[in-house]
PDB file of C-alpha atoms in Angstrom:
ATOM      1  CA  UNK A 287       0.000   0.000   0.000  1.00 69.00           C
ATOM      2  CA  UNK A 288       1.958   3.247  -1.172  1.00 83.00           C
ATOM      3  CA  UNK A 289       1.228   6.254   1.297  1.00 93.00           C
ATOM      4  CA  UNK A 290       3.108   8.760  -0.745  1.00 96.00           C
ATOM      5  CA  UNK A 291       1.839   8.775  -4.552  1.00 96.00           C
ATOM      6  CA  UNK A 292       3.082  10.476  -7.082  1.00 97.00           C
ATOM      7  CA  UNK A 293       1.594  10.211 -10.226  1.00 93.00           C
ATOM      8  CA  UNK A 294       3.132  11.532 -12.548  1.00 95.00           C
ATOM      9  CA  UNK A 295       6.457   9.970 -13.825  1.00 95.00           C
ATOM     10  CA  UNK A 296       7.609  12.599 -15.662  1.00 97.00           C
ATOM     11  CA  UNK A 297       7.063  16.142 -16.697  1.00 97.00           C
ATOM     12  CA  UNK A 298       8.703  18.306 -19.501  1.00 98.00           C
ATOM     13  CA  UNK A 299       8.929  22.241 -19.074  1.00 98.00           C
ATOM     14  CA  UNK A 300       9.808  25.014 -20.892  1.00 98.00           C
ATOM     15  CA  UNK A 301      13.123  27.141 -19.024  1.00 97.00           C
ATOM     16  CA  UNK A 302      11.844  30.012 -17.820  1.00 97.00           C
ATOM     17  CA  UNK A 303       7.950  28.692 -17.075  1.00 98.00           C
ATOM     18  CA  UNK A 304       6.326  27.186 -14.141  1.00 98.00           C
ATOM     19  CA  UNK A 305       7.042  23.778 -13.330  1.00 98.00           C
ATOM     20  CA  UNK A 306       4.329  21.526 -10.324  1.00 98.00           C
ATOM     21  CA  UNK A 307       5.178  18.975  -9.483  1.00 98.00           C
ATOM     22  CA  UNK A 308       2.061  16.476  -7.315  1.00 98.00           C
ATOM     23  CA  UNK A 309       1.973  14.181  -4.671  1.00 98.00           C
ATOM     24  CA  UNK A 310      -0.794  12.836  -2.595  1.00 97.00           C
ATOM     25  CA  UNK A 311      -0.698  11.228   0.456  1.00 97.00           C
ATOM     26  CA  UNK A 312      -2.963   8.815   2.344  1.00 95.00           C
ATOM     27  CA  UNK A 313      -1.619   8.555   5.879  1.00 90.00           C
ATOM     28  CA  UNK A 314      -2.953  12.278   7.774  1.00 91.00           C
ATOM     29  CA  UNK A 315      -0.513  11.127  10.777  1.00 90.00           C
ATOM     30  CA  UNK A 316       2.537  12.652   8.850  1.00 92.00           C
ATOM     31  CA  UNK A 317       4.046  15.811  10.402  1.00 91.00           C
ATOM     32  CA  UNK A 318       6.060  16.737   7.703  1.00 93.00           C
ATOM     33  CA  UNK A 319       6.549  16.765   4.016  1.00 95.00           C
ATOM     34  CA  UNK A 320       9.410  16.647   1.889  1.00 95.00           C
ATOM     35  CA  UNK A 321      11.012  16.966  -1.412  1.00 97.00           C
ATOM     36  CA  UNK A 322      13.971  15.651  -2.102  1.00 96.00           C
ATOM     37  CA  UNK A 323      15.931  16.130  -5.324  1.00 97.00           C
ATOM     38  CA  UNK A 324      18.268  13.361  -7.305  1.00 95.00           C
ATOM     39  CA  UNK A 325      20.563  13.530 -10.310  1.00 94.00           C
ATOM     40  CA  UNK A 326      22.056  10.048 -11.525  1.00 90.00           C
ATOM     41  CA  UNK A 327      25.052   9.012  -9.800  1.00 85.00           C
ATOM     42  CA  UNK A 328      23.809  11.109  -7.120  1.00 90.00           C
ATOM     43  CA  UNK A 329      22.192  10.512  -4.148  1.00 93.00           C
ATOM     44  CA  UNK A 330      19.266  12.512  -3.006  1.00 94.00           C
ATOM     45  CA  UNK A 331      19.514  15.602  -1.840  1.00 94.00           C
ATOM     46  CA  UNK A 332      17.251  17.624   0.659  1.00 93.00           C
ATOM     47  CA  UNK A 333      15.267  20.591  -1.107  1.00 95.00           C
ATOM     48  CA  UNK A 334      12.263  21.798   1.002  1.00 95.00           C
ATOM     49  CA  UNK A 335       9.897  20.589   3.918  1.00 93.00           C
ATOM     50  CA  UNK A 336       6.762  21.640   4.844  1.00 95.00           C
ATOM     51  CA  UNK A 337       5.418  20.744   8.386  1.00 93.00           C
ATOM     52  CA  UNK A 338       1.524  19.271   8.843  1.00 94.00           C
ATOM     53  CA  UNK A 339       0.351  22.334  10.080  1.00 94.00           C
ATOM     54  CA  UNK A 340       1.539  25.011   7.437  1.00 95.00           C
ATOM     55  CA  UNK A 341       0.225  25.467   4.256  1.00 96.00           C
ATOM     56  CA  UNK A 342       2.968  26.991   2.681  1.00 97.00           C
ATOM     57  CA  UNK A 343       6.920  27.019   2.423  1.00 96.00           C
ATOM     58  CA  UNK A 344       8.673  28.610   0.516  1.00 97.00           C
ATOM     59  CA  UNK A 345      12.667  28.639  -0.657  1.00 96.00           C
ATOM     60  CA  UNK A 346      13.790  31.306  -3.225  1.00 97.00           C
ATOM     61  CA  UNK A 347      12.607  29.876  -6.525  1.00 97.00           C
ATOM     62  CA  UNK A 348      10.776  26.763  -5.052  1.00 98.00           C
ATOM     63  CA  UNK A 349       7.519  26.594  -3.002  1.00 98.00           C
ATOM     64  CA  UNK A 350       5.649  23.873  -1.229  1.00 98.00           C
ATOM     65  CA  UNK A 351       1.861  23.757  -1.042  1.00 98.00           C
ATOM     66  CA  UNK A 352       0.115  21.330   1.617  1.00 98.00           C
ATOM     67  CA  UNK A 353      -3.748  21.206   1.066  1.00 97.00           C
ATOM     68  CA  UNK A 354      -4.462  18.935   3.963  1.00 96.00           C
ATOM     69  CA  UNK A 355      -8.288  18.446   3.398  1.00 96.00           C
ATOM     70  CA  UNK A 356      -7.358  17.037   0.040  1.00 97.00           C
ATOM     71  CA  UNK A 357      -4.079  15.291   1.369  1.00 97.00           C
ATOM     72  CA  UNK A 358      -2.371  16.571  -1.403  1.00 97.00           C
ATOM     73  CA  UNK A 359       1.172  18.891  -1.827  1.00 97.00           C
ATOM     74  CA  UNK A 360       2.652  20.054  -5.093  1.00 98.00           C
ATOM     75  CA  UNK A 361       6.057  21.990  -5.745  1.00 98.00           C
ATOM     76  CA  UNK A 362       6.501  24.660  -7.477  1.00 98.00           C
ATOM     77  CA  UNK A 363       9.513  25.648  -8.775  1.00 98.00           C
ATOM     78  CA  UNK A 364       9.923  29.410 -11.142  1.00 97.00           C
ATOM     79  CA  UNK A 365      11.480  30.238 -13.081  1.00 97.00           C
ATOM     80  CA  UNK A 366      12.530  26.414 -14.352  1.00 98.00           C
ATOM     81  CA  UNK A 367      16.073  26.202 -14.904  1.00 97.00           C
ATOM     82  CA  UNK A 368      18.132  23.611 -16.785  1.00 96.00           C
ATOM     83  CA  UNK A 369      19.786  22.490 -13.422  1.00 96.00           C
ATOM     84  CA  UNK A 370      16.472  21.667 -12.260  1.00 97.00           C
ATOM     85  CA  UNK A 371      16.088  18.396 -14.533  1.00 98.00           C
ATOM     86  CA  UNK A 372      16.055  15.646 -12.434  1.00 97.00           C
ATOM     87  CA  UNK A 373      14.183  12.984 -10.731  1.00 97.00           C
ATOM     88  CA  UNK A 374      11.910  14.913  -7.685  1.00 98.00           C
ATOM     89  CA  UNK A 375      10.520  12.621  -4.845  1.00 97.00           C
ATOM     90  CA  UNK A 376       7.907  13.620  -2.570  1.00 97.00           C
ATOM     91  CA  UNK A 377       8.453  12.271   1.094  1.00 96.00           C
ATOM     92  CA  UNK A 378       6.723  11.939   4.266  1.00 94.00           C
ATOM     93  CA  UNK A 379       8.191  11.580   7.696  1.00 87.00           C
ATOM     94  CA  UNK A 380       6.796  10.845  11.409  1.00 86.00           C
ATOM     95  CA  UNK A 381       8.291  12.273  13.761  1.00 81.00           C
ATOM     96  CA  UNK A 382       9.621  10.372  16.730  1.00 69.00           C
ATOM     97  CA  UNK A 383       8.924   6.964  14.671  1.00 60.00           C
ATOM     98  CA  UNK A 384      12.333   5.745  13.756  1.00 63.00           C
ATOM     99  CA  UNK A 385      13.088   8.821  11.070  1.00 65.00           C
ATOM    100  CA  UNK A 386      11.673   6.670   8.890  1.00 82.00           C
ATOM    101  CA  UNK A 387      11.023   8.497   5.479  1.00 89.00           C
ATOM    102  CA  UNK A 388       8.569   7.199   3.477  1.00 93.00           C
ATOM    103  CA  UNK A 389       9.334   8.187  -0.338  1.00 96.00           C
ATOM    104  CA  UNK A 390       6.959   8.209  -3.613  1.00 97.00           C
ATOM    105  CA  UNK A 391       8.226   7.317  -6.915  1.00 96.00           C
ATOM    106  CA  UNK A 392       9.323   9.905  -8.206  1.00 97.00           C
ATOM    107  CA  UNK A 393       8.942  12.474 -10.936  1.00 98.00           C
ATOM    108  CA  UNK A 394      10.897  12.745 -13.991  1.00 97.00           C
ATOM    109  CA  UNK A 395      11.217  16.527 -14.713  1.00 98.00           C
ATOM    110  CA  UNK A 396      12.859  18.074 -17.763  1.00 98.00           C
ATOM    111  CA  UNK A 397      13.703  21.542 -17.998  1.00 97.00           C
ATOM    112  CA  UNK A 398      13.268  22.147 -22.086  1.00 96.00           C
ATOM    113  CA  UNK A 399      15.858  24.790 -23.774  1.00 92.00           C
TER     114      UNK A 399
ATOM    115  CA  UNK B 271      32.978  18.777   5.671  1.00 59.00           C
ATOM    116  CA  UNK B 272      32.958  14.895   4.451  1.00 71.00           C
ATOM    117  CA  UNK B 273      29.652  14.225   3.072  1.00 90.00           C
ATOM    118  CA  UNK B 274      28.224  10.570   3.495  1.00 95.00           C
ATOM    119  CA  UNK B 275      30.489   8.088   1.368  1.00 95.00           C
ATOM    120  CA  UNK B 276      29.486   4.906   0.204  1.00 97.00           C
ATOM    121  CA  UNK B 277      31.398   1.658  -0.812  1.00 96.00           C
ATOM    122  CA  UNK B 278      31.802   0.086  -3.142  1.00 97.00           C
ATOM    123  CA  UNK B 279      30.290   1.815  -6.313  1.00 96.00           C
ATOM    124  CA  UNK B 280      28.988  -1.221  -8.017  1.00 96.00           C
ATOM    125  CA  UNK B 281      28.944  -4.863  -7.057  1.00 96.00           C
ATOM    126  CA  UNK B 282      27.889  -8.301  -8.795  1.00 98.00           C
ATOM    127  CA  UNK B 283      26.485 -11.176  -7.168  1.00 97.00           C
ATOM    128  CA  UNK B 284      24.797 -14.190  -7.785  1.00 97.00           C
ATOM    129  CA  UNK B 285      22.132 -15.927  -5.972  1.00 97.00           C
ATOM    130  CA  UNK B 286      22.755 -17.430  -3.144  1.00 97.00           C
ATOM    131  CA  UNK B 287      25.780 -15.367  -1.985  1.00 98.00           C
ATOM    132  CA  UNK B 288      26.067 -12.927   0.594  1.00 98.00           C
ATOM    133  CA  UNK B 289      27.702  -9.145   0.173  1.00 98.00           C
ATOM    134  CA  UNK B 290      28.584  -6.111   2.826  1.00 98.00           C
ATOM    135  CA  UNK B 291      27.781  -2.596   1.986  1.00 98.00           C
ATOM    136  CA  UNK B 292      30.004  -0.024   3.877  1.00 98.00           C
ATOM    137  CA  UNK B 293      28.429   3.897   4.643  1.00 97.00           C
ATOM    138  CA  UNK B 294      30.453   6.273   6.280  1.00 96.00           C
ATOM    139  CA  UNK B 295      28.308   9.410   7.859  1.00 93.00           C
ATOM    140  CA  UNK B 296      28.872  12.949   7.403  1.00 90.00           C
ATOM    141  CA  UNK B 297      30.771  14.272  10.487  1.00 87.00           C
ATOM    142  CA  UNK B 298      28.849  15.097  13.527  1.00 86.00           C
ATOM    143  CA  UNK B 299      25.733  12.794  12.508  1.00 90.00           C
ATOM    144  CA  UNK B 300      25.613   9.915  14.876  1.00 90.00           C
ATOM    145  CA  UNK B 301      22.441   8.575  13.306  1.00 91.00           C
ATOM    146  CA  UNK B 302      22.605   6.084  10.114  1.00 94.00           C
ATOM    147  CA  UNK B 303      19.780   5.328   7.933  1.00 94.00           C
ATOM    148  CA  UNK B 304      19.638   2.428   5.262  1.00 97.00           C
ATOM    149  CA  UNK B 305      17.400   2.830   1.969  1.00 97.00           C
ATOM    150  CA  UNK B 306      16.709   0.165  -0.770  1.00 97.00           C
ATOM    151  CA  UNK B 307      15.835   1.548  -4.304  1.00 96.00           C
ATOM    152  CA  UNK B 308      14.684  -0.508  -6.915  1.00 95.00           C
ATOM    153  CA  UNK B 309      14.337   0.363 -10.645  1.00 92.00           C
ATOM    154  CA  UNK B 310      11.486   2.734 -11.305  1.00 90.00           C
ATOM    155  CA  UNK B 311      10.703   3.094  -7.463  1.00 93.00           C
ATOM    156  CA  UNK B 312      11.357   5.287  -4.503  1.00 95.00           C
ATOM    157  CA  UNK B 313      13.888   4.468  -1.957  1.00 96.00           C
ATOM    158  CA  UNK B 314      12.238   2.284   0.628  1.00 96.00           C
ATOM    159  CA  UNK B 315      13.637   2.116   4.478  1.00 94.00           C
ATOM    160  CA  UNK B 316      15.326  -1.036   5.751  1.00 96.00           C
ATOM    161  CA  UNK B 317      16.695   0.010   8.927  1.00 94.00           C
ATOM    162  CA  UNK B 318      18.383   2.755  11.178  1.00 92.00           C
ATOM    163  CA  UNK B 319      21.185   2.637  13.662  1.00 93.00           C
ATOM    164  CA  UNK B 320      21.442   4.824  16.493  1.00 89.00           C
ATOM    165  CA  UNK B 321      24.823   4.712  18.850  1.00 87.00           C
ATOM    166  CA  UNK B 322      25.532   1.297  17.559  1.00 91.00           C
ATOM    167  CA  UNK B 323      21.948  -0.550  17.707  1.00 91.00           C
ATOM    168  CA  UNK B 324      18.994  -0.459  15.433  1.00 91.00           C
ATOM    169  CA  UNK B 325      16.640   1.816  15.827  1.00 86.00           C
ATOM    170  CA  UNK B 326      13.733   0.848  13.517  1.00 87.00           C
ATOM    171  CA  UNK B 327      12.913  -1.321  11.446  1.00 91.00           C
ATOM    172  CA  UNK B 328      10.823  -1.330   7.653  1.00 91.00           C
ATOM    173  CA  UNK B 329       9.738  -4.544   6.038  1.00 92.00           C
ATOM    174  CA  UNK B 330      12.483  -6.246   4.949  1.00 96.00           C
ATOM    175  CA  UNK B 331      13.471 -10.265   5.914  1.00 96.00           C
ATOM    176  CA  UNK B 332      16.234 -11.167   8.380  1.00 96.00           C
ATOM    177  CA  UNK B 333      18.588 -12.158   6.367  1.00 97.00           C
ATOM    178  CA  UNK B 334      19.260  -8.093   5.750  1.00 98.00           C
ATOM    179  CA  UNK B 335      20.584  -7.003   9.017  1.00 97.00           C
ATOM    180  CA  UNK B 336      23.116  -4.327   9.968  1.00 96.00           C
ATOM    181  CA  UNK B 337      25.621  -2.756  12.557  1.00 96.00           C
ATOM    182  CA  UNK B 338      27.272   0.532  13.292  1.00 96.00           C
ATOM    183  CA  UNK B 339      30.290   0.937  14.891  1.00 94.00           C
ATOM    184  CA  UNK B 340      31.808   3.435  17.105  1.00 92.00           C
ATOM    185  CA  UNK B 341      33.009   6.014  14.666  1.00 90.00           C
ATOM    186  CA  UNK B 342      29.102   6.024  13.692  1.00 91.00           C
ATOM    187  CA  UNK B 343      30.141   3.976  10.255  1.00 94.00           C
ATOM    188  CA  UNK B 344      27.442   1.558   9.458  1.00 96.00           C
ATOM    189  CA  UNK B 345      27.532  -1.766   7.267  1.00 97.00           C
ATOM    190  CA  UNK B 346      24.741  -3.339   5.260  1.00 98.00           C
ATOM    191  CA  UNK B 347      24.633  -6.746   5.098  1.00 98.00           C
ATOM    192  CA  UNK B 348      22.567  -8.927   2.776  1.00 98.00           C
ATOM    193  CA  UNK B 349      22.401 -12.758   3.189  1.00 97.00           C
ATOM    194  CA  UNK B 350      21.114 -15.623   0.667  1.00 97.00           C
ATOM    195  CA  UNK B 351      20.293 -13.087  -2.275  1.00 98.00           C
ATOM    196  CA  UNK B 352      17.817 -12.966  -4.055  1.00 97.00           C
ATOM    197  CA  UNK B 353      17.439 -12.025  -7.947  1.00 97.00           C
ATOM    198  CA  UNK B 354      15.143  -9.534  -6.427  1.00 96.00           C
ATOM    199  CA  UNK B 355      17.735  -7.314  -4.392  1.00 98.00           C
ATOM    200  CA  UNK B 356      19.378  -6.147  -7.429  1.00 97.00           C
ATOM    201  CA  UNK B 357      18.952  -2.368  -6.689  1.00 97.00           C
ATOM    202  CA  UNK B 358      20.723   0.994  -5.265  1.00 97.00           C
ATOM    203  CA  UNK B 359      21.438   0.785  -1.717  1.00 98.00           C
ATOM    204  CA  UNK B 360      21.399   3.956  -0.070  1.00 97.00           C
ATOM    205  CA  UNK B 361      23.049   5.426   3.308  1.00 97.00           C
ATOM    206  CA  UNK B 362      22.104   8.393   4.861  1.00 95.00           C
ATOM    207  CA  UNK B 363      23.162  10.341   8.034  1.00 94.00           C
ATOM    208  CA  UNK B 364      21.720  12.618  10.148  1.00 90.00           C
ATOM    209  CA  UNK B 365      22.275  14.753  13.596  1.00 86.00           C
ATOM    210  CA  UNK B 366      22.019  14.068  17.049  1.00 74.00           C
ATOM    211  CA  UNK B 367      17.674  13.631  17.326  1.00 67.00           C
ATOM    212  CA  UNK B 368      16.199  16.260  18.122  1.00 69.00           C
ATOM    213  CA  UNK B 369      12.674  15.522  20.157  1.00 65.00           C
ATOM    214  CA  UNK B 370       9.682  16.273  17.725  1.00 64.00           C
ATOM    215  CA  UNK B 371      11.380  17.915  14.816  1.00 70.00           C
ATOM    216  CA  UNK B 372      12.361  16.680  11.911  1.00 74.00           C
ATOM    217  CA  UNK B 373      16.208  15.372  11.628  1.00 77.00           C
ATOM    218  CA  UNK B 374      17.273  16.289   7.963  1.00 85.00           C
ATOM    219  CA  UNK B 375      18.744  13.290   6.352  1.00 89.00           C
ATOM    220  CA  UNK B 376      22.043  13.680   4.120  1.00 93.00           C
ATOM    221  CA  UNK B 377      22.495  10.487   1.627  1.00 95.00           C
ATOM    222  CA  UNK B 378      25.558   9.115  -0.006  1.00 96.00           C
ATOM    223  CA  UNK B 379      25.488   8.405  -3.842  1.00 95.00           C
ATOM    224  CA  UNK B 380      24.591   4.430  -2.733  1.00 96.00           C
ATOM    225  CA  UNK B 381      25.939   1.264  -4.394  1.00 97.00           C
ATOM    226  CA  UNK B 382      24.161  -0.144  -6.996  1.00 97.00           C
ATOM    227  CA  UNK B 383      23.750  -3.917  -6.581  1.00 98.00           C
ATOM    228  CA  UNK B 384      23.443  -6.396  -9.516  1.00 97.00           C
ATOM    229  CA  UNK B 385      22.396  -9.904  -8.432  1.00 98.00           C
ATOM    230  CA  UNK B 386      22.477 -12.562 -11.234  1.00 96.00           C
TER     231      UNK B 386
END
């Protein structure tokens, strides 16, 4: 049963436009939200976090939106850059139950010249 | 600052055989997380160690079990595989916890793992 969903296993964007990327969620005991980011050869790395009871974050060129009643959070990230083509997870974490970080699959996003 | 390193790179198995994954954490994090990636999926938790004993658990057999040792260095290690472990193994450190916050998690590049 996958808790963090993400449907959408890839997305291509213009540089300079908008790029959302979605996740839903199913378990509504998470505390926070996260995105990590990966290149190959790479592991993750750490790009924003929103906490249960915000509903927004927000980190120079990317944002995090957390509609709760729809268990739902999307990134946004503007202007797109071609550094930002990668592979995005969506993560949720409990706190205080073994870190454990529960990831999605993933989105595929390229960043189109 | 060291980041989280991971060794080796790549490995090949075959079934049946056993194989040791090595993670060295990012100074100052005392906390070691393991992660399992297969093709076309998100990294899924095996285990954590925390001061040398596990500290949670996700749903993975016995046969993968771990240990950290006292320079917070952690091993992986994966008995009687399986065709079906073939993935990226990933390590990641993180602080001293913190009660009821969120401990951010640094990752090494992980070794993929190629069972045949």
């Amino acid at each position: 049963d996958q808790q963090v969903k993400q449907n959408s296993p890839s997305l291509s964007v213009q540089e300079g436009r908008i790029s959302i990327l979605n996740c839903d969620y199913t378990n509504s005991m998470f505390d926070y939200f996260l995105w990590y980011k990966k290149y190959p050869a790479e592991g993750p790395t750490f790009l924003i976090s929103i906490s249960s009871i915000k509903d927004k974050n927000e980190d120079g060129r990317f944002t995090v939106f957390l509609n709760k009643s729809a268990k739902h959070l999307s990134l946004h990230i503007v202007p797109s850059q071609p550094g930002d083509s990668a592979v995005y997870f969506c993560a949720a974490f409990t706190v205080n139950r073994d870190d454990k970080i529960i990831f999605g699959k993933g989105t595929r996003l390229h960043i189109l010249p | 600052e060291t980041g989280v390193t991971q060794s080796p790179t790549h490995l090949i198995k075959t079934r049946g055989q056993q194989v040791t994954l090595r993670c060295s954490s990012q100074s100052g994090h005392n906390t070691v997380s393991w992660y399992q990636q297969a093709l076309g999926q998100g990294p899924q938790f095996i285990f954590q160690y925390y001061r040398e004993e596990e500290n949670g658990r996700g749903n993975f057999p016995p046969r993968f079990s771990g240990l950290q040792f006292p320079n917070y260095s952690s091993e992986l290690n994966v008995n009687a595989l399986e065709l079906d472990d073939s993935a990226l193994y990933l390590c990641a450190s993180s602080k001293p916890q913190v009660f009821n916050s969120y401990n951010e998690q640094f990752f090494g590049p992980g070794t993929r793992l190629t069972v045949l």
